[in-house]
Amino acid sequence: MRGGSLLIGVVLLAGLAGCGAPEPPRLGTPGQKVTVVRGERTYPMTAEILGWEVRPHPQVPERGPAVNYRYRFSGTAPEVRVELLACAIDANRVVILCAGIHHPGIDDQWFGPAEGFDLTRTTAVVVFPDQLHTSSNPADPKDFDGYYPPRRLGPGDRL
C-alpha cells in the first residue's frame, strides 16, 4: 500500500508542476528615451527622462537628499493606462530606488528622500520600455489576455 501512496504523490506533484503563472519575462533595455512595448507588441509611444537632479525635497528638506526627475510620454497607446518603471541607478548600474511612471503627458516625480538609501550616488535616471499595467485579471480566464508584465526591480538589483 505504501508504494501506491508514493505513486499517487508523485503523480499529483507532476500534475501541479505546470500550474500557476509562468516566470515573468525580463525587463527590456532601459534608457533615457524608450519606445513602449507590451510583450511582443510595440506601442506608437515613447517615454523619455527629460532631466533629473539630486536635491532636498522641498516638503521635507530635513530628511536629506532626494532625486527629482521629469519625464514625458509622446504618442498614443491603445490602452487607457500605461505604466513604466523608472529607476535611479549608481555608477555600477545598481538600482538605488524605482517607481512607476504613468501616461499621459509631462510630469515630475521624486525618488526619496528615503532612510537607508544614499541618493547622492545617483548617476542616472532610466526608464524601462515594458508596460507594467495588465488590463486583465490572470485569475479570471474569461478576462485574461495572456500578458504577464516583467518583474519590477528594487534596491540592489543590477542592470
PDB file of C-alpha atoms in Angstrom:
ATOM      1  CA  MET A   1       0.000   0.000   0.000  1.00  0.00           C
ATOM      2  CA  ARG A   2       2.878   2.338   0.753  1.00  0.00           C
ATOM      3  CA  GLY A   3       4.127   2.127  -2.845  1.00  0.00           C
ATOM      4  CA  GLY A   4       0.679   3.109  -4.120  1.00  0.00           C
ATOM      5  CA  SER A   5       0.608   6.206  -1.892  1.00  0.00           C
ATOM      6  CA  LEU A   6       4.051   7.213  -3.110  1.00  0.00           C
ATOM      7  CA  LEU A   7       2.970   6.809  -6.735  1.00  0.00           C
ATOM      8  CA  ILE A   8      -0.132   8.947  -6.161  1.00  0.00           C
ATOM      9  CA  GLY A   9       2.006  11.637  -4.512  1.00  0.00           C
ATOM     10  CA  VAL A  10       4.432  11.707  -7.447  1.00  0.00           C
ATOM     11  CA  VAL A  11       1.576  11.921  -9.962  1.00  0.00           C
ATOM     12  CA  LEU A  12      -0.038  14.783  -8.028  1.00  0.00           C
ATOM     13  CA  LEU A  13       3.237  16.724  -7.824  1.00  0.00           C
ATOM     14  CA  ALA A  14       3.898  16.213 -11.525  1.00  0.00           C
ATOM     15  CA  GLY A  15       0.410  17.480 -12.324  1.00  0.00           C
ATOM     16  CA  LEU A  16       0.862  20.595 -10.210  1.00  0.00           C
ATOM     17  CA  ALA A  17       4.308  21.411 -11.607  1.00  0.00           C
ATOM     18  CA  GLY A  18       2.860  23.313 -14.568  1.00  0.00           C
ATOM     19  CA  CYS A  19       0.220  25.212 -12.575  1.00  0.00           C
ATOM     20  CA  GLY A  20       0.381  28.876 -11.730  1.00  0.00           C
ATOM     21  CA  ALA A  21       1.715  31.915 -13.524  1.00  0.00           C
ATOM     22  CA  PRO A  22       4.772  31.479 -15.707  1.00  0.00           C
ATOM     23  CA  GLU A  23       8.105  33.048 -14.786  1.00  0.00           C
ATOM     24  CA  PRO A  24       7.778  36.783 -15.552  1.00  0.00           C
ATOM     25  CA  PRO A  25       9.744  37.966 -18.586  1.00  0.00           C
ATOM     26  CA  ARG A  26      12.872  40.077 -18.171  1.00  0.00           C
ATOM     27  CA  LEU A  27      12.582  43.826 -18.456  1.00  0.00           C
ATOM     28  CA  GLY A  28      13.747  45.341 -21.736  1.00  0.00           C
ATOM     29  CA  THR A  29      16.803  47.562 -22.073  1.00  0.00           C
ATOM     30  CA  PRO A  30      16.441  50.814 -20.117  1.00  0.00           C
ATOM     31  CA  GLY A  31      17.392  54.207 -21.464  1.00  0.00           C
ATOM     32  CA  GLN A  32      16.783  57.930 -21.313  1.00  0.00           C
ATOM     33  CA  LYS A  33      14.221  57.527 -24.123  1.00  0.00           C
ATOM     34  CA  VAL A  34      12.413  54.271 -24.929  1.00  0.00           C
ATOM     35  CA  THR A  35       9.620  53.034 -27.163  1.00  0.00           C
ATOM     36  CA  VAL A  36       6.852  51.448 -25.086  1.00  0.00           C
ATOM     37  CA  VAL A  37       6.282  47.704 -25.536  1.00  0.00           C
ATOM     38  CA  ARG A  38       3.826  45.168 -24.163  1.00  0.00           C
ATOM     39  CA  GLY A  39       5.246  41.710 -24.717  1.00  0.00           C
ATOM     40  CA  GLU A  40       5.871  41.366 -28.473  1.00  0.00           C
ATOM     41  CA  ARG A  41       3.702  44.387 -29.279  1.00  0.00           C
ATOM     42  CA  THR A  42       5.253  47.840 -29.833  1.00  0.00           C
ATOM     43  CA  TYR A  43       3.136  50.884 -28.997  1.00  0.00           C
ATOM     44  CA  PRO A  44       3.264  54.100 -31.053  1.00  0.00           C
ATOM     45  CA  MET A  45       4.513  55.848 -27.918  1.00  0.00           C
ATOM     46  CA  THR A  46       7.796  56.876 -26.324  1.00  0.00           C
ATOM     47  CA  ALA A  47       8.737  57.703 -22.756  1.00  0.00           C
ATOM     48  CA  GLU A  48      11.677  59.978 -22.040  1.00  0.00           C
ATOM     49  CA  ILE A  49      13.524  61.168 -18.948  1.00  0.00           C
ATOM     50  CA  LEU A  50      13.898  64.910 -19.579  1.00  0.00           C
ATOM     51  CA  GLY A  51      16.220  65.659 -16.687  1.00  0.00           C
ATOM     52  CA  TRP A  52      16.995  64.938 -13.069  1.00  0.00           C
ATOM     53  CA  GLU A  53      18.862  66.368 -10.096  1.00  0.00           C
ATOM     54  CA  VAL A  54      19.780  65.404  -6.550  1.00  0.00           C
ATOM     55  CA  ARG A  55      18.460  67.937  -4.035  1.00  0.00           C
ATOM     56  CA  PRO A  56      16.407  68.126  -0.846  1.00  0.00           C
ATOM     57  CA  HIS A  57      12.686  67.542  -1.315  1.00  0.00           C
ATOM     58  CA  PRO A  58      11.010  70.942  -0.744  1.00  0.00           C
ATOM     59  CA  GLN A  59       8.348  69.476   1.573  1.00  0.00           C
ATOM     60  CA  VAL A  60      10.807  67.606   3.822  1.00  0.00           C
ATOM     61  CA  PRO A  61      14.277  69.143   3.338  1.00  0.00           C
ATOM     62  CA  GLU A  62      15.418  67.958   6.768  1.00  0.00           C
ATOM     63  CA  ARG A  63      15.168  64.309   5.631  1.00  0.00           C
ATOM     64  CA  GLY A  64      18.150  64.625   3.290  1.00  0.00           C
ATOM     65  CA  PRO A  65      18.756  64.329  -0.426  1.00  0.00           C
ATOM     66  CA  ALA A  66      16.215  63.116  -2.941  1.00  0.00           C
ATOM     67  CA  VAL A  67      16.190  62.780  -6.720  1.00  0.00           C
ATOM     68  CA  ASN A  68      13.769  64.968  -8.655  1.00  0.00           C
ATOM     69  CA  TYR A  69      13.188  63.858 -12.244  1.00  0.00           C
ATOM     70  CA  ARG A  70      10.980  64.944 -15.118  1.00  0.00           C
ATOM     71  CA  TYR A  71       9.562  62.667 -17.780  1.00  0.00           C
ATOM     72  CA  ARG A  72       7.401  62.885 -20.888  1.00  0.00           C
ATOM     73  CA  PHE A  73       5.225  60.439 -22.797  1.00  0.00           C
ATOM     74  CA  SER A  74       4.746  61.137 -26.521  1.00  0.00           C
ATOM     75  CA  GLY A  75       2.333  59.377 -28.860  1.00  0.00           C
ATOM     76  CA  THR A  76      -0.762  57.353 -28.141  1.00  0.00           C
ATOM     77  CA  ALA A  77      -1.408  53.981 -26.604  1.00  0.00           C
ATOM     78  CA  PRO A  78      -4.167  51.512 -27.394  1.00  0.00           C
ATOM     79  CA  GLU A  79      -4.808  51.199 -23.667  1.00  0.00           C
ATOM     80  CA  VAL A  80      -6.193  53.690 -21.200  1.00  0.00           C
ATOM     81  CA  ARG A  81      -3.403  53.174 -18.678  1.00  0.00           C
ATOM     82  CA  VAL A  82       0.312  52.878 -19.378  1.00  0.00           C
ATOM     83  CA  GLU A  83       2.753  52.352 -16.517  1.00  0.00           C
ATOM     84  CA  LEU A  84       6.521  52.037 -16.921  1.00  0.00           C
ATOM     85  CA  LEU A  85       9.329  51.623 -14.404  1.00  0.00           C
ATOM     86  CA  ALA A  86      11.813  54.454 -13.803  1.00  0.00           C
ATOM     87  CA  CYS A  87      14.896  53.861 -11.646  1.00  0.00           C
ATOM     88  CA  ALA A  88      17.690  55.893 -10.089  1.00  0.00           C
ATOM     89  CA  ILE A  89      20.936  53.958 -10.600  1.00  0.00           C
ATOM     90  CA  ASP A  90      24.546  54.371  -9.480  1.00  0.00           C
ATOM     91  CA  ALA A  91      27.832  54.248 -11.428  1.00  0.00           C
ATOM     92  CA  ASN A  92      27.863  50.429 -11.224  1.00  0.00           C
ATOM     93  CA  ARG A  93      24.337  50.267 -12.725  1.00  0.00           C
ATOM     94  CA  VAL A  94      22.892  49.122  -9.403  1.00  0.00           C
ATOM     95  CA  VAL A  95      19.340  50.241  -8.629  1.00  0.00           C
ATOM     96  CA  ILE A  96      19.006  52.703  -5.761  1.00  0.00           C
ATOM     97  CA  LEU A  97      15.216  53.229  -5.986  1.00  0.00           C
ATOM     98  CA  CYS A  98      12.472  52.686  -8.592  1.00  0.00           C
ATOM     99  CA  ALA A  99       8.936  53.961  -9.103  1.00  0.00           C
ATOM    100  CA  GLY A 100       6.164  53.618 -11.650  1.00  0.00           C
ATOM    101  CA  ILE A 101       5.548  56.479 -14.087  1.00  0.00           C
ATOM    102  CA  HIS A 102       2.221  56.915 -15.850  1.00  0.00           C
ATOM    103  CA  HIS A 103       0.965  58.241 -19.162  1.00  0.00           C
ATOM    104  CA  PRO A 104      -0.192  60.921 -20.183  1.00  0.00           C
ATOM    105  CA  GLY A 105       1.949  63.941 -20.818  1.00  0.00           C
ATOM    106  CA  ILE A 106       4.780  65.543 -18.885  1.00  0.00           C
ATOM    107  CA  ASP A 107       5.232  65.159 -15.146  1.00  0.00           C
ATOM    108  CA  ASP A 108       7.848  65.294 -12.449  1.00  0.00           C
ATOM    109  CA  GLN A 109       8.424  62.796  -9.651  1.00  0.00           C
ATOM    110  CA  TRP A 110      10.708  62.182  -6.699  1.00  0.00           C
ATOM    111  CA  PHE A 111      12.787  59.251  -5.523  1.00  0.00           C
ATOM    112  CA  GLY A 112      13.058  59.731  -1.773  1.00  0.00           C
ATOM    113  CA  PRO A 113      14.088  61.067   0.488  1.00  0.00           C
ATOM    114  CA  ALA A 114      14.317  57.589   1.925  1.00  0.00           C
ATOM    115  CA  GLU A 115      16.101  56.423   5.033  1.00  0.00           C
ATOM    116  CA  GLY A 116      18.857  53.934   4.281  1.00  0.00           C
ATOM    117  CA  PHE A 117      19.284  54.941   0.618  1.00  0.00           C
ATOM    118  CA  ASP A 118      22.177  57.166  -0.432  1.00  0.00           C
ATOM    119  CA  LEU A 119      20.558  59.018  -3.306  1.00  0.00           C
ATOM    120  CA  THR A 120      23.686  61.166  -3.751  1.00  0.00           C
ATOM    121  CA  ARG A 121      25.170  58.069  -5.510  1.00  0.00           C
ATOM    122  CA  THR A 122      22.710  58.565  -8.383  1.00  0.00           C
ATOM    123  CA  THR A 123      24.484  58.825 -11.739  1.00  0.00           C
ATOM    124  CA  ALA A 124      21.449  58.313 -13.995  1.00  0.00           C
ATOM    125  CA  VAL A 125      17.690  58.003 -14.052  1.00  0.00           C
ATOM    126  CA  VAL A 126      16.492  55.484 -16.626  1.00  0.00           C
ATOM    127  CA  VAL A 127      13.137  54.224 -17.834  1.00  0.00           C
ATOM    128  CA  PHE A 128      12.299  50.682 -18.935  1.00  0.00           C
ATOM    129  CA  PRO A 129      10.175  50.173 -22.080  1.00  0.00           C
ATOM    130  CA  ASP A 130       7.875  47.466 -20.714  1.00  0.00           C
ATOM    131  CA  GLN A 131       4.201  48.069 -19.944  1.00  0.00           C
ATOM    132  CA  LEU A 132       3.733  47.065 -16.299  1.00  0.00           C
ATOM    133  CA  HIS A 133      -0.019  47.520 -16.106  1.00  0.00           C
ATOM    134  CA  THR A 134      -2.038  44.487 -17.069  1.00  0.00           C
ATOM    135  CA  SER A 135      -5.518  45.368 -18.194  1.00  0.00           C
ATOM    136  CA  SER A 136      -6.880  41.977 -17.291  1.00  0.00           C
ATOM    137  CA  ASN A 137      -7.138  39.587 -14.368  1.00  0.00           C
ATOM    138  CA  PRO A 138      -4.916  36.458 -14.586  1.00  0.00           C
ATOM    139  CA  ALA A 139      -7.188  34.707 -12.074  1.00  0.00           C
ATOM    140  CA  ASP A 140     -10.206  35.074 -14.381  1.00  0.00           C
ATOM    141  CA  PRO A 141      -9.786  33.120 -17.659  1.00  0.00           C
ATOM    142  CA  LYS A 142     -12.564  34.989 -19.462  1.00  0.00           C
ATOM    143  CA  ASP A 143     -10.823  38.351 -18.858  1.00  0.00           C
ATOM    144  CA  PHE A 144      -7.151  37.373 -19.115  1.00  0.00           C
ATOM    145  CA  ASP A 145      -5.347  38.101 -22.382  1.00  0.00           C
ATOM    146  CA  GLY A 146      -2.176  36.139 -21.545  1.00  0.00           C
ATOM    147  CA  TYR A 147       0.102  39.104 -20.772  1.00  0.00           C
ATOM    148  CA  TYR A 148       2.295  38.851 -17.695  1.00  0.00           C
ATOM    149  CA  PRO A 149       4.343  42.007 -17.039  1.00  0.00           C
ATOM    150  CA  PRO A 150       8.026  41.768 -16.149  1.00  0.00           C
ATOM    151  CA  ARG A 151       9.133  41.691 -12.524  1.00  0.00           C
ATOM    152  CA  ARG A 152       9.813  45.127 -11.088  1.00  0.00           C
ATOM    153  CA  LEU A 153      13.344  45.878  -9.965  1.00  0.00           C
ATOM    154  CA  GLY A 154      14.189  47.041  -6.478  1.00  0.00           C
ATOM    155  CA  PRO A 155      17.098  48.446  -4.498  1.00  0.00           C
ATOM    156  CA  GLY A 156      20.283  46.451  -5.034  1.00  0.00           C
ATOM    157  CA  ASP A 157      19.245  44.857  -8.338  1.00  0.00           C
ATOM    158  CA  ARG A 158      21.902  45.205 -11.051  1.00  0.00           C
ATOM    159  CA  LEU A 159      21.004  46.245 -14.588  1.00  0.00           C
TER     160      LEU A 159
END
